[in-house]
Short mmCIF file of C-alpha atoms and ligand atoms in Angstrom, two decimals:
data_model
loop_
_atom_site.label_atom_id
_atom_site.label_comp_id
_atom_site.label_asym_id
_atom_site.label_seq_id
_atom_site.Cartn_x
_atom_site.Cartn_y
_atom_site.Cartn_z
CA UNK A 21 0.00 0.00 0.00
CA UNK A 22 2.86 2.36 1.20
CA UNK A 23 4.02 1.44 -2.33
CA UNK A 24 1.62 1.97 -4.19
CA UNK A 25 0.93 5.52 -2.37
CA UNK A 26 4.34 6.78 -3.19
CA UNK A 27 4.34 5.72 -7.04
CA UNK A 28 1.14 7.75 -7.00
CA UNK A 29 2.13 11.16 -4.88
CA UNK A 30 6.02 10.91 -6.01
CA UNK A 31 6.48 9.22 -8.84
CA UNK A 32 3.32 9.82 -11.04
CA UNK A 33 4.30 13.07 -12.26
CA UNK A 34 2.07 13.60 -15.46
CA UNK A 35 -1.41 12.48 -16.21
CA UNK A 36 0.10 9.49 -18.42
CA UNK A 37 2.54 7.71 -15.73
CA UNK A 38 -0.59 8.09 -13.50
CA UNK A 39 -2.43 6.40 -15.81
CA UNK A 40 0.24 3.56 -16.12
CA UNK A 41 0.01 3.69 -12.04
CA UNK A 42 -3.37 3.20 -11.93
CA UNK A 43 -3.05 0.51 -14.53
CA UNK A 44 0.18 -1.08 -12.27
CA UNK A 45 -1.86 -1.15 -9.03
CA UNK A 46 -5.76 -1.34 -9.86
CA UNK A 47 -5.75 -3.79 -13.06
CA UNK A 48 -6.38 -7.30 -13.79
CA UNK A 49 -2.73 -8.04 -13.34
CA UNK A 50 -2.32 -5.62 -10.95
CA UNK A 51 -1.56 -7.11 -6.97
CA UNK A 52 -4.94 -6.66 -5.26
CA UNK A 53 -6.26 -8.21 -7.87
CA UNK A 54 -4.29 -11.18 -7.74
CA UNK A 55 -5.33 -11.03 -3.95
CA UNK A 56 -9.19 -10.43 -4.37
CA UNK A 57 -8.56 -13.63 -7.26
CA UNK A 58 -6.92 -15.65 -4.04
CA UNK A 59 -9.46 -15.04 -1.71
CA UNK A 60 -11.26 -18.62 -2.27
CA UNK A 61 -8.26 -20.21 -1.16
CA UNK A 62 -8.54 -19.10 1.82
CA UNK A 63 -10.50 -20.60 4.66
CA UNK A 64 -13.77 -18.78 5.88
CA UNK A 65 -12.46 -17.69 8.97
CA UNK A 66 -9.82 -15.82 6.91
CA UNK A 67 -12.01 -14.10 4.18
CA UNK A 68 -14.01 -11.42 5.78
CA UNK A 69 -11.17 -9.77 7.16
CA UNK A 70 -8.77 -9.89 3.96
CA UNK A 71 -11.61 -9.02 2.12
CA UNK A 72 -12.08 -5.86 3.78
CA UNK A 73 -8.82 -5.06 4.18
CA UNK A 74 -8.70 -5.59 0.34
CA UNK A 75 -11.53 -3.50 -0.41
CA UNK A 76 -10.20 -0.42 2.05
CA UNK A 77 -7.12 -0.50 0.13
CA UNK A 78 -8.14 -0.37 -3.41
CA UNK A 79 -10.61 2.40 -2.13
CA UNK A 80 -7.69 4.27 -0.43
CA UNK A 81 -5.93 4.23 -4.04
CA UNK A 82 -9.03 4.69 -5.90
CA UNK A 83 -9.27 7.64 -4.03
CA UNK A 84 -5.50 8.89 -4.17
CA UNK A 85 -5.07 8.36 -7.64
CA UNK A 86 -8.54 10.47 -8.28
CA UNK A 87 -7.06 13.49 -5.95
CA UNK A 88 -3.98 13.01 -8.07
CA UNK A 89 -5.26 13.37 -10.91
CA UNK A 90 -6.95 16.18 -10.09
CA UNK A 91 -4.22 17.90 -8.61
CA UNK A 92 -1.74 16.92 -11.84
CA UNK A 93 -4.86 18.33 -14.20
CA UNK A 94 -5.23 21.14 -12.79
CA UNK A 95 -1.22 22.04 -12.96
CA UNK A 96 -1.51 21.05 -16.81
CA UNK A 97 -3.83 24.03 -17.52
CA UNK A 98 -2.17 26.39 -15.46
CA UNK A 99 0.83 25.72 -17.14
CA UNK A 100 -1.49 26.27 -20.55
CA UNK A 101 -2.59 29.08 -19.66
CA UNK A 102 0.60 30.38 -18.62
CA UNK A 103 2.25 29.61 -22.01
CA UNK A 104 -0.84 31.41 -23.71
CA UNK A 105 -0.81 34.43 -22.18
CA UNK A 106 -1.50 37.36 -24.97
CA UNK A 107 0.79 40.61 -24.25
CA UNK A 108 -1.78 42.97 -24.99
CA UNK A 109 0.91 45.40 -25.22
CA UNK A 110 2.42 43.82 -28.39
CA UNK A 111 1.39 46.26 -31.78
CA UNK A 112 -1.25 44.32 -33.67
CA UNK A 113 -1.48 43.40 -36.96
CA UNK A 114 -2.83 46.47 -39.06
CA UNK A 115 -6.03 45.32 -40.78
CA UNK A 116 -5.93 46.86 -44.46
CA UNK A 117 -9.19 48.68 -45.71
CA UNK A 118 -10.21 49.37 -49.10
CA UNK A 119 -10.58 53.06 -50.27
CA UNK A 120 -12.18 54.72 -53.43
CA UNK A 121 -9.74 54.48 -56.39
CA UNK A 122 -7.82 58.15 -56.77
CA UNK A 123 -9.86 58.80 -60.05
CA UNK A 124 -13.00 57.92 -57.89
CA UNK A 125 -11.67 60.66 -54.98
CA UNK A 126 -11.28 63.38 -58.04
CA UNK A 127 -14.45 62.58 -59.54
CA UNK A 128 -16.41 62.23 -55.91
CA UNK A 129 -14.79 65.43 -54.77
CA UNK A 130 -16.13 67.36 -58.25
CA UNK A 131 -19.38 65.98 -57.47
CA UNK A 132 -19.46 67.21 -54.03
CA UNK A 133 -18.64 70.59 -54.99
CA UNK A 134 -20.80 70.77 -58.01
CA UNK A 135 -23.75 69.68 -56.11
CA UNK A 136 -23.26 72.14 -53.33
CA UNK A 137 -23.49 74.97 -56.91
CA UNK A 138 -27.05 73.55 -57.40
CA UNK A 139 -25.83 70.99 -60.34
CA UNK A 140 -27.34 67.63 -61.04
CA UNK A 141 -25.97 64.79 -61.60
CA UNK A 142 -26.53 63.26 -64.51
CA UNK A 143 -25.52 59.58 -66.34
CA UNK A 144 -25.38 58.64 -69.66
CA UNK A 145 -24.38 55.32 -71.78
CA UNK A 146 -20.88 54.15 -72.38
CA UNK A 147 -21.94 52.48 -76.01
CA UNK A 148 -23.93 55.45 -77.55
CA UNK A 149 -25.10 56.34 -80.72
CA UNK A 150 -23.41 58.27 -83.37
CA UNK A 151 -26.24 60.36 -83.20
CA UNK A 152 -25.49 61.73 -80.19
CA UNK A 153 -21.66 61.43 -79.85
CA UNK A 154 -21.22 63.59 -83.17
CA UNK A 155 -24.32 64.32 -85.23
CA UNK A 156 -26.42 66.34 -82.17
CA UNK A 157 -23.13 67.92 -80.90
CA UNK A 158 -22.46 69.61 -84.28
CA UNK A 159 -20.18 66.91 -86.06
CA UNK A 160 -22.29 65.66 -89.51
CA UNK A 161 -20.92 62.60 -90.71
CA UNK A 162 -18.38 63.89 -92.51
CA UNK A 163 -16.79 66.44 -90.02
CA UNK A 164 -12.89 66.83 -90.51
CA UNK A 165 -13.31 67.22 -86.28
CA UNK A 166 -14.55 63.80 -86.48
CA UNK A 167 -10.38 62.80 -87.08
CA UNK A 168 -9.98 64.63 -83.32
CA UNK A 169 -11.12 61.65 -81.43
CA UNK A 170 -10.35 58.19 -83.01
CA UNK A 171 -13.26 56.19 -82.53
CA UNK A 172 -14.04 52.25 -81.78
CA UNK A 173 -16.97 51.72 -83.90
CA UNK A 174 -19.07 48.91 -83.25
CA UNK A 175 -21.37 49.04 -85.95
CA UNK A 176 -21.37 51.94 -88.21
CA UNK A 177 -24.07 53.73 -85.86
CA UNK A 178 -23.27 52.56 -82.71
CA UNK A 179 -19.72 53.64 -80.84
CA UNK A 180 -18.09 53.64 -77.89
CA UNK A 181 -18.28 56.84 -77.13
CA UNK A 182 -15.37 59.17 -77.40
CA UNK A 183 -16.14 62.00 -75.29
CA UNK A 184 -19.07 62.46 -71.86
CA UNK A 185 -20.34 65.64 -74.35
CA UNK A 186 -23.83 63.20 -76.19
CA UNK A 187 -24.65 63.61 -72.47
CA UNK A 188 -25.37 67.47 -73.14
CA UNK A 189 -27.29 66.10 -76.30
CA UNK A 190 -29.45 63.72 -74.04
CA UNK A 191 -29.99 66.06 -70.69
CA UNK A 192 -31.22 68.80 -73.43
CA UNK A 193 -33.54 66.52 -75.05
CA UNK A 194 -35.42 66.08 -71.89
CA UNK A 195 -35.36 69.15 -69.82
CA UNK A 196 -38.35 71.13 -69.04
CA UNK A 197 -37.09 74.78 -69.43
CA UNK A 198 -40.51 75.96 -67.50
CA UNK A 199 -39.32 74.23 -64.56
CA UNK A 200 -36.16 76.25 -63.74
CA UNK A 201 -32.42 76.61 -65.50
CA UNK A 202 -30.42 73.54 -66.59
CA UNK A 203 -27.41 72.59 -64.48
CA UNK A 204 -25.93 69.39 -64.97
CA UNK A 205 -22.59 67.54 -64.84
CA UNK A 206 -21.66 64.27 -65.98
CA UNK A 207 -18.69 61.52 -65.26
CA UNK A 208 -17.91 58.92 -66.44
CA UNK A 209 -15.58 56.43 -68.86
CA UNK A 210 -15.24 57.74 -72.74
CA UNK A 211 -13.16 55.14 -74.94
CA UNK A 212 -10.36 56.37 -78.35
CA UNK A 213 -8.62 54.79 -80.40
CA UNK A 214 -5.25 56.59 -78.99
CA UNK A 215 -2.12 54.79 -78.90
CA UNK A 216 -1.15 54.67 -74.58
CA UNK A 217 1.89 56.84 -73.76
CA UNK A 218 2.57 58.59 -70.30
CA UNK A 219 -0.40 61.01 -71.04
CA UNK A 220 -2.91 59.29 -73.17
CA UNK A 221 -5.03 56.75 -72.16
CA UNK A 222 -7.59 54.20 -74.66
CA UNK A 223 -10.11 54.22 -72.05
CA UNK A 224 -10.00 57.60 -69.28
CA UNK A 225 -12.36 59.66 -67.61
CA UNK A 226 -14.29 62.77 -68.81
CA UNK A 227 -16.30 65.28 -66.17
CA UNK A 228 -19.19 67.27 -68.66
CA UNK A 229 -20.96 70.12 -67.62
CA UNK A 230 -23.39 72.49 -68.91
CA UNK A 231 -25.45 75.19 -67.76
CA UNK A 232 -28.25 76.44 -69.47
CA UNK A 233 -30.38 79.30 -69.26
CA UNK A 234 -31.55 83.08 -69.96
CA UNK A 235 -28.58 84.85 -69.66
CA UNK A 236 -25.77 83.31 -69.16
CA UNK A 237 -22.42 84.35 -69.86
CA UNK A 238 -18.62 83.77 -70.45
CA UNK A 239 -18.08 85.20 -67.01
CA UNK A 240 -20.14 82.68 -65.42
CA UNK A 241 -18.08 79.82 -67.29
CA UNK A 242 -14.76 81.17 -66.10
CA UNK A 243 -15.79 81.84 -62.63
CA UNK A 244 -17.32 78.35 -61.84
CA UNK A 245 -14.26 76.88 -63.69
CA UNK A 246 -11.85 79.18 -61.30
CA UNK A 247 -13.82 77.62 -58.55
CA UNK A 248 -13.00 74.57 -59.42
CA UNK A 249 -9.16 74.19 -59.94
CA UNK A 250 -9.34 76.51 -56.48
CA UNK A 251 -11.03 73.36 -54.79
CA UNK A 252 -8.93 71.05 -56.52
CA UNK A 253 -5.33 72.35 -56.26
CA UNK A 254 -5.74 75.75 -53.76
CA UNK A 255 -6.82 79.12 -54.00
CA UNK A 256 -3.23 80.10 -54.64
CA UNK A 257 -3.57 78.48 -58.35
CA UNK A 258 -4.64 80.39 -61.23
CA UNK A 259 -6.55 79.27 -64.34
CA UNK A 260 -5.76 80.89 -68.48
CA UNK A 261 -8.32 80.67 -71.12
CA UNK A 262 -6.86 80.31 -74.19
CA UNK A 263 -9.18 80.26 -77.46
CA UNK A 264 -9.51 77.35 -79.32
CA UNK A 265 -11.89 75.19 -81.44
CA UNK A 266 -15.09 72.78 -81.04
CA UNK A 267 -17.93 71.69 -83.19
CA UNK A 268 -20.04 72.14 -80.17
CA UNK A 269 -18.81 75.27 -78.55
CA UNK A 270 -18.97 78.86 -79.99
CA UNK A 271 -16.33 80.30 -79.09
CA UNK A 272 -14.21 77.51 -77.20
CA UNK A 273 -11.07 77.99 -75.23
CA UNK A 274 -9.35 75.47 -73.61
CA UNK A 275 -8.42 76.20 -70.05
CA UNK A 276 -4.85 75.39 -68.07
CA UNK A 277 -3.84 75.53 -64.16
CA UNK A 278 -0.48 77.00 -63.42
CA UNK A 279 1.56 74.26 -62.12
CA UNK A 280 2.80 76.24 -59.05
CA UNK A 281 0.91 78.72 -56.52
CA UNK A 282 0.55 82.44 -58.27
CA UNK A 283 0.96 85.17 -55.68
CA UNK A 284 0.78 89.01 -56.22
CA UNK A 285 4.50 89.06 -56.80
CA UNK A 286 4.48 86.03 -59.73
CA UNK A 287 5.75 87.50 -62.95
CA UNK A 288 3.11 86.03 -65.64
CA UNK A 289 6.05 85.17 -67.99
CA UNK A 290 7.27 82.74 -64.38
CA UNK A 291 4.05 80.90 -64.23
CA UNK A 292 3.83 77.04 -65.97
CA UNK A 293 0.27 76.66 -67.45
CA UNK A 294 -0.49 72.85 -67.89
CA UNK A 295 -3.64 72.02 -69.96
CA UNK A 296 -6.93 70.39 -68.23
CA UNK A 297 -10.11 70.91 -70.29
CA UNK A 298 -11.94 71.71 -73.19
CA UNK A 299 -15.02 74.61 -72.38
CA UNK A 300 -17.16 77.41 -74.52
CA UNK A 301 -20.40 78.85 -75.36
CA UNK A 302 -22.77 76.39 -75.89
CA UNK A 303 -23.48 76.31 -80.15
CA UNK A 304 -26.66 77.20 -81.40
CA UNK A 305 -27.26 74.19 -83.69
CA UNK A 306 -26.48 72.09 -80.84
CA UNK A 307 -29.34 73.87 -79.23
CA UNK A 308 -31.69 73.89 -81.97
CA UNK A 309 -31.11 69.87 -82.83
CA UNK A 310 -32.01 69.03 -78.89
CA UNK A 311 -35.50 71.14 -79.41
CA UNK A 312 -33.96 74.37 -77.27
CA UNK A 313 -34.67 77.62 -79.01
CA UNK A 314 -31.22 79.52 -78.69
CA UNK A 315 -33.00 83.12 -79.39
CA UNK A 316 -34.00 82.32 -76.10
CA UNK A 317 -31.79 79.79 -74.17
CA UNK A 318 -27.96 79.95 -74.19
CA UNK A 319 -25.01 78.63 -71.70
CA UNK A 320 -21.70 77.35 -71.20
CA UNK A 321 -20.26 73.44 -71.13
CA UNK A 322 -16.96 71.99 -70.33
CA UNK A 323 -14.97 68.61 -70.49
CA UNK A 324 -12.57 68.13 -67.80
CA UNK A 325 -10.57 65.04 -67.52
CA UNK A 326 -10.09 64.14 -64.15
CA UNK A 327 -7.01 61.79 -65.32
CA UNK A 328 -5.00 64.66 -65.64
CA UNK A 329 -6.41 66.24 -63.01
CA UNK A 330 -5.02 63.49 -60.49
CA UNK A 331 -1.45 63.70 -62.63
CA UNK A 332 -1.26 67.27 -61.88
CA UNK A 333 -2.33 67.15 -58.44
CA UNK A 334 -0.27 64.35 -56.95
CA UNK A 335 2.76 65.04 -59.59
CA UNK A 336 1.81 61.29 -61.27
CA UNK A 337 4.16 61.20 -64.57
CA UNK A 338 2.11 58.23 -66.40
CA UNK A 339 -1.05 58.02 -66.65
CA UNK A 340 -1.04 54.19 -67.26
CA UNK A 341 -0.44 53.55 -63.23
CA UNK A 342 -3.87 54.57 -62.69
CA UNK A 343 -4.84 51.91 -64.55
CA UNK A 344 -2.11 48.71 -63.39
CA UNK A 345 -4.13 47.86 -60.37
CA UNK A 346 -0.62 48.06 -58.45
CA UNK A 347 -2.09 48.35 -54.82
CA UNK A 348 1.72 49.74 -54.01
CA UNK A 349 0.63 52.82 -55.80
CA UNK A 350 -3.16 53.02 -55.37
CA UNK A 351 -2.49 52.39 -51.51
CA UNK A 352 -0.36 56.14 -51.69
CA UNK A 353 -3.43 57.69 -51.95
CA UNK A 354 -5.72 56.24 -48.84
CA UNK A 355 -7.09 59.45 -47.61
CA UNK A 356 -7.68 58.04 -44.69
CA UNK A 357 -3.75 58.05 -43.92
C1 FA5 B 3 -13.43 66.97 -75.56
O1 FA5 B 3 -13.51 65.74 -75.41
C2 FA5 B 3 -14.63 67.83 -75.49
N1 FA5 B 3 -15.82 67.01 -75.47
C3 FA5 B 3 -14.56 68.73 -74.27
C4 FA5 B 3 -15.58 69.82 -74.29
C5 FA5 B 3 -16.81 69.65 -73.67
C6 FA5 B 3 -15.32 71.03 -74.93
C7 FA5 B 3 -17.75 70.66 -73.70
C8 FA5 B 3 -16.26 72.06 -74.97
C9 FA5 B 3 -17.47 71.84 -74.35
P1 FA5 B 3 -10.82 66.96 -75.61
O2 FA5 B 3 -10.64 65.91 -76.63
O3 FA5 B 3 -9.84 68.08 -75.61
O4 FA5 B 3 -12.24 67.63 -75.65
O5 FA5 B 3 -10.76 66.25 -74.19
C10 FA5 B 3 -11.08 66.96 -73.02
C11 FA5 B 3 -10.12 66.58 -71.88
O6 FA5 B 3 -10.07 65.16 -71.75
C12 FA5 B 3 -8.67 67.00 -72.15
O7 FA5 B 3 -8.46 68.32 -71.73
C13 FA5 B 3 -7.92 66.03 -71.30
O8 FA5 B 3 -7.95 66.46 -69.94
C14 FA5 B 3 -8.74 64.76 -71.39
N2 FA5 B 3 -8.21 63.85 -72.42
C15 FA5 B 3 -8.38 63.88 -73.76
N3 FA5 B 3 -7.78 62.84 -74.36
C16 FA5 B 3 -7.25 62.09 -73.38
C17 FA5 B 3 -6.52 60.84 -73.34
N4 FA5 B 3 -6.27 60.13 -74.43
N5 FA5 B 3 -6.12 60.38 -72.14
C18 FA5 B 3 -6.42 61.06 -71.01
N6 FA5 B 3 -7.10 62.20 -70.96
C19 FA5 B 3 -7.52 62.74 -72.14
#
């Protein structure tokens, strides 16, 4: 018994040499059974007293070994939980969120500020009819300004289209004049055949806008577009408007953004202008094809391409990263931080 006590207290020291113990002392092999087996040898006088003294001392073990087990258990998991502790202290590992693509921030942040001007915005179809990407916006079939924009026909009346402007075409079409002015803009993708290099792009992104009504003038045009490169790139930046030529404007400039800020001391021949869009004076026949009398109705549109924008503001050389899907550089732009 003494025995058996100590290999349980002293020499069982995990919950498998226990076992083993147990197995030693307790099973069919095991001593008292070999007495209990040896009890009918002996004469009746004898039994009841071995018998007992049998029983007490598998008992006594029964109940050791269950204590010891206990006991041994219960230092297993403390010594778990011990090697498991979690330093809370330890940095974690940063969980990475998505974010808007830096297009999507340019165009979102137009939206916002053209929509706090009273605009609406307005969608129109990527695969569009000639009808409206040249014939309604002044460019007949055979329009030399058709050669501007290279175009991926798909049949010979349906295109992708090469520019947001059939949007003006469509919004025109359908807007009640009685109700109140038209102020629109539009974003989305417009599609030309243009071979890639660091600033052209197949496939890019075009912001339209027009604003029609009674008397509108050039000074409204260059004072919303001011407002807008202000938002973009600071108040310190200054916009040009340099004339130029569209089927769909009368006149037309095309605008730049100096590159740097322009202070009170900047000599003009000092500043960098760097082109952004194409704007003008809405043309009458474009007018007059959508059902708009333009004795009456006038206004200015625009075609801003927040591609470049993005180039300009974050000084990106290529334009082709914004399209690589290289989370290394789309991550640069989180404006989360
Ligand atoms: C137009 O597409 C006219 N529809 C803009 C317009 C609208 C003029 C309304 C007047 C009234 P343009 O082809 O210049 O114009 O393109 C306008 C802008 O789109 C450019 O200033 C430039 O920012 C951008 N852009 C043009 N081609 C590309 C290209 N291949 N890749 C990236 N951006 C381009």
């Amino acid at each position: 018994r003494e025995r058996a006590m100590h290999d349980i207290s002293v020499v069982a020291t995990d919950l498998k040499t226990l076992h083993q113990t147990r197995v030693d002392w307790l099973g069919k092999k095991g001593p008292l059974t070999e007495v209990l087996r040896g009890m009918k040898d002996l004469t009746p006088e004898e039994r009841p007293a071995i018998g007992a003294l049998a029983n007490e001392v598998r008992d006594a073990l029964t109940q050791a070994i269950t204590d010891r087990q206990s006991a041994l258990e219960a230092e297993a998991l403390t010594k778990q939980l011990a090697q498991e502790t979690i330093d809370v202290t330890l940095p974690g590992k940063p969980v990475h969120q998505g974010q808007p693509h830096v297009l999507q921030q340019i165009i979102e942040s137009l939206e916002d500020q053209f929509m706090g001007m009273g605009y609406q915005i307005v969608e129109g179809p990527e695969v569009e009819q000639d009808q409206y990407n040249f014939e309604m916006m002044n460019l007949p079939k055979d329009h030399p300004a058709r050669d501007m924009q290279d175009t991926f026909y798909i049949t010979p009346d349906i295109l992708m289209r090469t520019q947001t402007s059939p949007v003006q075409a469509r919004t025109l079409e359908t807007h009640d004049f009685n109700a109140g002015p038209l102020k629109m803009i539009s974003p989305g993708r417009v599609y030309r055949r243009d071979t890639d290099d660091a600033t052209h792009s197949h496939q890019f992104h075009q912001v339209e806008g027009l604003v029609i009504d009674k008397h509108i003038t050039m000074g409204d045009l260059k004072g919303t577009l001011l407002a807008v490169a202000h938002q973009l790139f600071g108040a310190d930046h200054e916009i040009r408007l340099r004339p130029s030529y569209f089927p769909f404007t009368e006149p037309s400039v095309e605008v730049d953004v100096s590159w740097g800020a322009v202070t009170a001391d900047t000599k003009p021949e000092d500043i960098e202008w760097i082109e952004v869009l194409g704007a003008g004076m809405v043309h009458p026949n474009v007018l007059r094809m959508a059902g708009v009398d333009p004795d009456v109705y006038g206004g200015f549109a625009f075609g801003l391409g927040p591609d470049r924008f993005a180039m300009l503001k974050y000084g990106v050389e290529d334009i082709r990263n914004f399209y690589l899907n290289d989370v290394r550089f789309l991550t640069q732009f989180d404006q989360k931080g």
